[in-house]
Amino acid sequence: ETLSDEFTSFLDSGIYRLPGIKAVFLDPVRLLNLSYTRYSISASGYYCRTFDSLGKGKRTNIEAGDSYVSKKKKRKRKRRLPEDLNEQELVAEKRHQDVRPFLLKAHESLLGTNELLLFLPNLVKDEKFSFDGRGLEQSFIELGRVWQAPLYEISMNIEGNSKEVQEEGLPNVDSSGRTVAPLFNNLISNKASIDMDAEFLNRTYILPRKSCFHTSDLRQIHDLIPGSSDQGFNLIVIDPPWENGSAYQKAVYPTLPNRYFLYLPIKQLAHTEGALVVLWMTNRTKLRAFVEQELFPAWGVTDIRTYYWLKIKPDGSLLSDLDLIHHKPYEYLLLGYVNKEKIEPHFIQNFQDIQIFISIPGAYSRKPPLGKLLVDHLPGSKPSRCIELFARELVAEWTSWGNEPLCFQDCRYFMER
Ligand code: SAM
């Protein structure tokens, strides 16, 4: 059978525009791989803890907390009737009912796209490589807290691209072509146009071309504020460690009370020509009220839109029942602009209201990369300057900040091309 142009372009881009609705399907592994030249991300690594037996499409600990909700509890939740809901839950239920038809339509469109549907199981495995989940990962969060933190150094191998990097003038290159720098509270970059290996405490990390990262606590985020105002960022993606009720999530990374996020210097990070701010949310109603009434006003974010991330299994079915009260197969994010007065009004108006993206969620509740989906909505001159706050991975040409931005750069998640 012949493949459509859309499918052929998806194989390169990782984005499939679904017919008949403003929705796309995303392949996060393909999207991430656009950042790499010498390595590629392993799909079996990306989905390592997502499904226990892919063939059966059986789900285990897909999202933080999920697997810890017992079947018994789930059944109980399903049976709850609208009249049992409290005020908060009613507001949430109303929102859900409003978006439900769009989500269903997007899902139906996917189910009707046979070439893509049949290809889904291939997205979660590698042709040859098989991810070995054994072995401990480095805890950057723990290391960054000890008194020796300022002494830890990362060593970068610039041998393969020394000419290019030397032109850029990277300091302290030794005779073996390596350069060392403090890991914590320091802006580190790979200025070359190819991937670079870095060594930290006997483990290897892959740094994509032209990427930049800063490993530090929230208190140090001010180090990222650009020296001159025209050096700010045009895209600011934020996935905060929101507090939630899940005990499991608390064990994965520390969370912070809402008021801490009021002090994120979003205005100072934003480019004077304007910035798009993208904020990942959780399904708690109180959180939405906080963001709309306090957080966005404090950051100067206006013209708010909502995007939905609908999660599916490799067999194309929804991750869970669409109508469970406390447990939805989707998450949402709020988007808005800073320095709106510098942006042409029609540019902001063109930004569509309901946008849905569908993907198979990765392990450790990783969010799909959204940069490519948003390029056309970024204000200011090109190339756009992009930053991710609370990042756990690096992206070519982006700056990543958080207390563990190297988390998913461990070479165990990569294969050589
Ligand atoms: N978007 C990421 C992804 O898809 O992998 C997940 C981000 S996760 C929701 C929040 C991150 O914030 C975690 O990596 C956590 O360790 C980090 N974090 C928590 N407290 C922090 C703090 N005080 N300073 C810096 N980062 C912090």
Coordinates of C-alpha atoms and ligand atoms in Angstrom, one line a residue:
E1 CA 0.0 0.0 0.0
T2 CA 1.2 3.5 -0.7
L3 CA 1.9 5.8 2.2
S4 CA 0.5 9.3 2.3
D5 CA 2.7 12.4 2.2
E6 CA 1.6 13.1 5.7
F7 CA 3.0 9.8 6.9
T8 CA 6.2 10.1 5.0
S9 CA 6.8 13.6 6.5
F10 CA 5.9 12.2 10.0
L11 CA 8.7 9.7 9.7
D12 CA 11.1 12.6 9.5
S13 CA 9.4 15.2 11.7
G14 CA 7.7 13.1 14.4
I15 CA 4.5 15.2 13.8
Y16 CA 1.3 13.8 12.1
R17 CA -1.5 16.2 11.4
L18 CA -4.7 14.3 12.0
P19 CA -7.4 14.8 9.3
G20 CA -10.6 16.8 10.1
I21 CA -9.6 18.4 13.4
K22 CA -7.0 20.7 14.9
A23 CA -5.0 17.9 16.4
V24 CA -1.7 16.2 15.9
F25 CA -0.1 12.9 16.8
L26 CA 3.5 13.3 18.2
D27 CA 6.3 10.8 18.4
P28 CA 8.5 12.1 21.2
V29 CA 11.4 9.8 20.3
R30 CA 11.5 11.2 16.7
L31 CA 11.2 14.7 18.0
L32 CA 14.0 14.3 20.5
N33 CA 16.2 12.7 17.9
L34 CA 16.1 15.9 15.8
S35 CA 18.6 17.2 18.5
Y36 CA 21.3 14.6 17.8
T37 CA 23.9 14.0 15.1
R38 CA 26.1 11.1 16.3
Y39 CA 23.6 9.3 18.7
S40 CA 20.0 8.5 18.8
I41 CA 17.5 8.1 21.6
S42 CA 16.5 4.5 22.2
A43 CA 12.7 4.0 22.1
S44 CA 12.9 1.0 24.4
G45 CA 14.7 3.3 26.9
Y46 CA 12.2 6.1 26.5
Y47 CA 9.3 3.7 27.2
C48 CA 11.3 1.4 29.6
R49 CA 8.9 1.4 32.5
T50 CA 5.8 2.4 30.7
F51 CA 4.4 -1.0 29.7
D52 CA 5.4 -4.4 31.2
S53 CA 4.4 -6.4 28.2
L54 CA 3.9 -4.3 25.1
G55 CA 2.4 -7.0 23.1
K56 CA -0.6 -7.3 25.4
G57 CA -0.8 -3.6 25.8
K58 CA -1.0 -4.1 29.5
R59 CA -0.3 -1.0 31.6
T60 CA 1.9 -0.9 34.7
N61 CA 3.3 2.2 36.3
I62 CA 2.8 4.5 33.4
E63 CA 2.3 7.8 35.2
A64 CA 3.4 8.9 38.6
G65 CA 1.0 7.3 41.0
D66 CA -1.0 5.3 38.6
S67 CA 0.0 1.9 39.4
Y68 CA -0.4 2.6 43.1
V69 CA -4.1 3.2 42.7
S70 CA -5.5 -0.3 43.3
K71 CA -8.1 -1.8 41.0
K72 CA -10.6 -1.8 43.8
K73 CA -10.3 2.0 44.3
K74 CA -10.6 2.6 40.6
R75 CA -13.9 0.7 40.5
K76 CA -15.2 2.7 43.4
R77 CA -14.3 5.9 41.6
K78 CA -16.0 4.9 38.4
R79 CA -19.3 4.4 40.2
R80 CA -19.5 7.9 41.7
L81 CA -22.4 9.9 40.4
P82 CA -22.5 13.6 39.7
E83 CA -24.6 14.3 42.8
D84 CA -21.8 13.0 45.0
L85 CA -19.3 15.6 43.7
N86 CA -18.2 18.6 45.8
E87 CA -18.0 22.1 44.4
Q88 CA -14.4 21.8 43.1
E89 CA -15.2 18.5 41.4
L90 CA -18.2 20.0 39.7
V91 CA -16.1 22.8 38.2
A92 CA -13.6 20.2 37.0
E93 CA -16.4 18.0 35.6
K94 CA -17.9 20.9 33.7
R95 CA -14.6 21.7 32.1
H96 CA -14.2 18.0 31.2
Q97 CA -17.6 17.9 29.6
D98 CA -16.7 21.0 27.5
V99 CA -13.5 19.5 26.1
R100 CA -14.7 15.9 25.9
P101 CA -16.3 16.1 22.4
F102 CA -13.0 17.5 21.0
L103 CA -10.9 14.9 22.6
L104 CA -13.1 12.1 21.3
K105 CA -13.1 13.6 17.9
A106 CA -9.3 13.8 17.9
H107 CA -9.1 10.2 19.1
E108 CA -11.6 9.0 16.4
S109 CA -9.5 10.8 13.8
L110 CA -6.5 8.9 15.0
L111 CA -8.3 5.6 15.0
G112 CA -9.5 6.3 11.4
T113 CA -5.9 6.9 10.2
N114 CA -4.9 3.3 9.5
E115 CA -1.3 3.9 8.3
L116 CA -0.5 5.6 11.6
L117 CA -2.5 3.2 13.8
L118 CA -0.8 0.1 12.4
F119 CA 2.6 1.8 12.9
L120 CA 2.2 2.7 16.6
P121 CA 3.6 -0.5 18.1
N122 CA 6.9 0.2 16.1
L123 CA 7.3 3.5 17.9
V124 CA 7.9 2.0 21.4
K125 CA 10.7 -0.5 20.4
D126 CA 14.1 -0.3 18.7
E127 CA 15.0 -2.4 15.7
K128 CA 18.1 -3.9 17.3
F129 CA 19.0 -2.2 20.6
S130 CA 17.2 -3.3 23.7
F131 CA 17.4 -1.1 26.8
D132 CA 19.0 -2.5 29.9
G133 CA 17.3 -0.9 32.8
R134 CA 19.7 -2.3 35.4
G135 CA 22.2 -0.1 37.3
L136 CA 21.8 2.9 39.4
E137 CA 21.3 6.4 38.0
Q138 CA 23.1 9.4 39.4
S139 CA 21.0 11.5 41.8
F140 CA 21.9 15.0 40.8
I141 CA 19.4 16.3 43.3
E142 CA 21.2 14.7 46.2
L143 CA 24.7 15.6 45.0
G144 CA 23.7 19.2 44.5
R145 CA 22.7 19.5 48.2
V146 CA 25.9 18.3 49.9
W147 CA 28.6 20.7 50.9
Q148 CA 31.0 19.3 48.4
A149 CA 28.7 20.3 45.5
P150 CA 30.8 23.2 44.3
L151 CA 33.7 20.8 43.9
Y152 CA 32.0 18.3 41.5
E153 CA 33.3 18.7 38.0
I154 CA 32.1 17.6 34.6
S155 CA 34.6 16.7 31.9
M156 CA 33.7 17.3 28.3
N157 CA 35.3 15.5 25.4
I158 CA 35.7 18.0 22.6
E159 CA 38.2 15.9 20.7
G160 CA 36.0 15.0 17.8
N161 CA 35.1 18.7 17.2
S162 CA 38.1 20.5 18.7
K163 CA 38.5 22.7 15.6
E164 CA 35.0 24.1 15.8
V165 CA 35.0 24.5 19.5
Q166 CA 38.5 26.1 19.6
E167 CA 37.2 28.7 17.3
E168 CA 34.5 29.5 19.8
G169 CA 37.1 29.6 22.4
L170 CA 36.3 27.1 25.1
P171 CA 38.6 27.5 28.1
N172 CA 40.8 25.0 29.8
V173 CA 41.2 22.4 27.1
D174 CA 43.9 19.9 28.2
S175 CA 46.3 18.0 26.0
S176 CA 43.8 15.1 25.7
G177 CA 41.2 17.4 24.2
R178 CA 39.1 17.5 27.4
T179 CA 37.8 20.4 29.3
V180 CA 36.6 20.5 32.9
A181 CA 34.1 22.8 34.6
P182 CA 32.1 22.8 37.9
L183 CA 28.8 21.0 37.3
F184 CA 26.6 22.8 39.8
N185 CA 25.6 26.5 39.6
N186 CA 27.4 26.9 36.3
L187 CA 26.2 27.5 32.8
I188 CA 27.7 24.7 30.6
S189 CA 27.3 24.6 26.9
N190 CA 28.1 22.5 23.9
K191 CA 28.8 25.2 21.3
A192 CA 29.7 22.7 18.5
S193 CA 27.3 21.6 15.8
I194 CA 27.6 17.9 16.8
D195 CA 26.9 15.9 19.9
M196 CA 29.5 16.0 22.7
D197 CA 30.3 13.3 25.3
A198 CA 30.7 14.4 28.9
E199 CA 31.9 12.5 31.9
F200 CA 30.6 12.9 35.4
L201 CA 31.4 10.6 38.3
N202 CA 32.3 7.8 35.9
R203 CA 29.2 8.0 33.8
T204 CA 28.8 9.4 30.3
Y205 CA 26.3 12.0 29.3
I206 CA 25.4 13.1 25.8
L207 CA 25.1 16.8 25.2
P208 CA 23.3 17.8 21.9
R209 CA 24.7 20.4 19.6
K210 CA 24.4 24.0 20.6
S211 CA 22.7 23.1 23.9
C212 CA 23.2 24.8 27.2
F213 CA 22.3 23.9 30.8
H214 CA 22.5 25.1 34.3
T215 CA 22.1 22.6 37.2
S216 CA 21.0 24.5 40.3
D217 CA 18.3 25.1 42.9
L218 CA 15.5 27.6 42.4
R219 CA 17.5 30.1 44.5
Q220 CA 20.1 30.3 41.7
I221 CA 17.7 30.8 38.8
H222 CA 18.6 34.5 38.7
D223 CA 21.9 33.5 37.1
L224 CA 20.0 32.8 33.9
I225 CA 18.6 36.3 33.5
P226 CA 20.2 37.7 30.4
G227 CA 22.7 40.6 30.7
S228 CA 21.0 42.7 28.1
S229 CA 17.2 42.8 27.5
D230 CA 17.4 41.8 23.8
Q231 CA 19.0 38.6 24.9
G232 CA 15.9 37.2 26.5
F233 CA 13.9 34.1 25.6
N234 CA 11.1 33.9 23.0
L235 CA 9.8 30.5 24.4
I236 CA 9.7 29.6 28.0
V237 CA 8.4 26.1 28.8
I238 CA 7.7 25.4 32.5
D239 CA 6.8 22.1 34.1
P240 CA 6.9 22.9 37.8
P241 CA 7.2 20.4 40.6
W242 CA 3.6 21.1 41.7
E243 CA 2.6 19.6 44.9
N244 CA 0.0 16.8 44.6
G245 CA -1.5 14.1 46.6
S246 CA 0.5 11.3 45.1
A247 CA 3.0 9.7 47.5
Y248 CA 4.8 8.0 44.6
Q249 CA 5.6 11.3 42.9
K250 CA 7.1 12.7 46.1
A251 CA 9.7 9.9 46.0
V252 CA 10.7 10.7 42.4
Y253 CA 11.5 14.4 42.9
P254 CA 10.9 17.1 45.5
T255 CA 7.9 19.3 45.0
L256 CA 7.4 23.0 46.0
P257 CA 4.4 25.0 47.4
N258 CA 2.6 27.2 44.8
R259 CA 3.8 30.5 46.2
Y260 CA 7.5 29.7 45.3
F261 CA 6.6 29.9 41.6
L262 CA 5.4 33.5 42.0
Y263 CA 9.1 34.4 42.3
L264 CA 10.2 32.8 39.0
P265 CA 11.7 35.7 37.1
I266 CA 9.6 35.2 34.0
K267 CA 9.4 38.9 33.1
Q268 CA 13.2 39.2 33.2
L269 CA 13.7 36.0 31.2
A270 CA 11.3 37.0 28.5
H271 CA 12.6 38.6 25.3
T272 CA 11.8 42.3 24.9
E273 CA 10.2 41.4 21.5
G274 CA 7.8 39.1 23.3
A275 CA 7.8 35.5 24.6
L276 CA 5.4 32.6 24.6
V277 CA 5.1 31.0 28.0
V278 CA 4.0 27.4 28.2
L279 CA 2.9 26.0 31.6
W280 CA 2.2 22.3 32.3
M281 CA -0.7 21.9 34.7
T282 CA -2.2 19.2 36.9
N283 CA -5.9 18.4 36.9
R284 CA -6.6 20.1 40.3
T285 CA -9.2 22.8 40.0
K286 CA -7.5 24.9 42.8
L287 CA -4.3 25.0 40.7
R288 CA -6.1 26.5 37.8
A289 CA -7.6 29.3 39.9
F290 CA -4.1 30.0 41.4
V291 CA -2.5 30.3 38.0
E292 CA -5.2 32.4 36.4
Q293 CA -5.7 34.8 39.4
E294 CA -2.2 35.0 40.9
L295 CA 0.6 33.4 38.9
F296 CA 0.0 34.6 35.4
P297 CA -0.7 38.2 36.6
A298 CA 2.6 38.1 38.6
W299 CA 4.5 36.9 35.6
G300 CA 2.8 39.3 33.2
V301 CA 1.3 36.5 31.1
T302 CA -1.8 37.4 29.0
D303 CA -3.9 36.0 26.2
I304 CA -4.2 32.5 27.7
R305 CA -5.0 29.4 25.6
T306 CA -5.3 25.8 26.6
Y307 CA -3.7 22.8 24.9
Y308 CA -4.5 19.2 25.7
W309 CA -2.2 16.2 25.8
L310 CA -4.3 13.0 25.1
K311 CA -2.4 9.8 26.1
I312 CA -2.8 6.6 24.3
K313 CA -1.4 3.0 24.4
P314 CA 0.6 1.5 21.6
D315 CA -2.6 -0.2 20.4
G316 CA -4.2 3.2 19.9
S317 CA -6.7 3.0 22.7
L318 CA -7.0 5.7 25.4
L319 CA -4.7 5.2 28.4
S320 CA -7.7 5.0 30.7
D321 CA -11.4 5.6 30.6
L322 CA -12.1 9.2 29.5
D323 CA -14.8 9.7 32.2
L324 CA -13.1 8.6 35.4
I325 CA -13.6 11.5 37.9
H326 CA -10.1 11.7 39.4
H327 CA -8.1 10.1 36.7
K328 CA -8.1 11.3 33.2
P329 CA -6.2 10.0 30.1
Y330 CA -5.2 13.6 29.4
E331 CA -3.3 16.5 30.9
Y332 CA -3.5 20.1 29.9
L333 CA -1.2 23.1 29.6
L334 CA -1.8 26.9 29.6
L335 CA -0.1 29.1 27.1
G336 CA 0.2 32.9 27.0
Y337 CA 2.3 35.8 26.0
V338 CA 4.6 38.1 27.9
N339 CA 5.4 41.6 26.5
K340 CA 2.3 41.4 24.4
E341 CA 2.5 45.1 23.3
K342 CA 5.5 44.3 21.2
I343 CA 3.7 41.6 19.3
E344 CA 1.4 42.2 16.3
P345 CA -2.2 41.6 17.4
H346 CA -3.0 39.3 14.4
F347 CA -0.1 37.1 15.4
I348 CA -1.7 36.4 18.7
Q349 CA -5.2 36.1 17.2
N350 CA -4.0 33.4 14.8
F351 CA -3.1 31.2 17.8
Q352 CA -6.0 28.7 17.7
D353 CA -8.2 28.0 20.7
I354 CA -8.4 24.3 21.2
Q355 CA -5.3 22.3 20.3
I356 CA -4.9 18.7 21.0
F357 CA -1.8 16.6 20.7
I358 CA -1.8 12.8 21.2
S359 CA 1.1 10.6 22.1
I360 CA 2.2 7.5 23.9
P361 CA 3.5 8.7 27.2
G362 CA 7.1 7.8 28.2
A363 CA 8.5 6.5 31.4
Y364 CA 8.9 8.6 34.6
S365 CA 6.0 10.9 33.4
R366 CA 8.2 12.6 30.8
K367 CA 6.4 15.2 28.9
P368 CA 6.6 15.2 25.1
P369 CA 8.8 17.9 23.6
L370 CA 6.7 20.8 22.2
G371 CA 9.3 23.1 20.6
K372 CA 8.6 22.1 17.1
L373 CA 4.9 22.2 17.5
L374 CA 5.1 25.8 18.7
V375 CA 7.7 27.4 16.3
D376 CA 5.1 29.2 14.3
H377 CA 3.7 30.8 17.4
L378 CA 6.9 32.3 18.7
P379 CA 7.2 36.1 18.6
G380 CA 10.4 38.0 17.8
S381 CA 13.2 37.5 15.3
K382 CA 14.6 34.1 14.3
P383 CA 16.2 31.9 15.4
S384 CA 14.1 31.9 18.5
R385 CA 15.7 31.6 21.8
C386 CA 14.1 28.9 23.9
I387 CA 14.4 27.8 27.6
E388 CA 12.9 25.0 29.6
L389 CA 12.6 25.5 33.4
F390 CA 12.7 22.4 35.7
A391 CA 14.0 20.4 32.7
R392 CA 15.2 16.8 32.9
E393 CA 16.7 16.7 29.4
L394 CA 18.6 18.9 26.9
V395 CA 17.5 20.0 23.5
A396 CA 19.7 21.3 20.6
E397 CA 19.8 25.1 20.6
W398 CA 17.9 25.3 23.9
T399 CA 18.8 26.3 27.4
S400 CA 17.7 23.8 30.1
W401 CA 17.5 24.7 33.8
G402 CA 16.6 22.6 36.8
N403 CA 18.2 20.6 39.6
E404 CA 18.7 17.6 37.2
P405 CA 18.8 18.7 33.6
L406 CA 21.2 15.8 32.7
C407 CA 18.8 13.2 34.1
F408 CA 17.8 11.7 30.7
Q409 CA 21.1 12.5 29.0
D410 CA 22.7 9.4 30.6
C411 CA 24.3 7.4 27.7
R412 CA 22.2 4.4 28.7
Y413 CA 19.3 6.0 26.9
F414 CA 21.2 6.4 23.7
M415 CA 22.4 4.3 20.8
E416 CA 25.2 5.1 18.4
R417 CA 24.0 6.0 14.9
Ligands
SAM1 N1 9.2 18.3 32.2 C1 10.1 17.3 32.8 C2 10.1 16.1 32.0 O1 9.3 15.9 31.1 O2 11.0 15.3 32.2 C3 9.6 17.0 34.2 C4 9.8 18.1 35.2 S1 9.3 17.6 36.8 C5 7.6 17.9 36.8 C6 9.9 18.9 37.9 C7 11.4 19.0 38.1 O3 11.7 20.0 39.0 C8 12.1 17.7 38.7 O4 13.2 17.4 37.9 C9 12.5 18.2 40.1 O5 13.7 17.6 40.5 C10 12.8 19.7 39.8 N2 12.8 20.5 41.0 C11 12.1 20.3 42.2 N3 12.5 21.2 43.1 C12 13.4 22.1 42.5 C13 14.1 23.2 43.0 N4 14.0 23.7 44.2 N5 15.0 23.7 42.1 C14 15.2 23.2 40.9 N6 14.5 22.2 40.4 C15 13.6 21.6 41.2

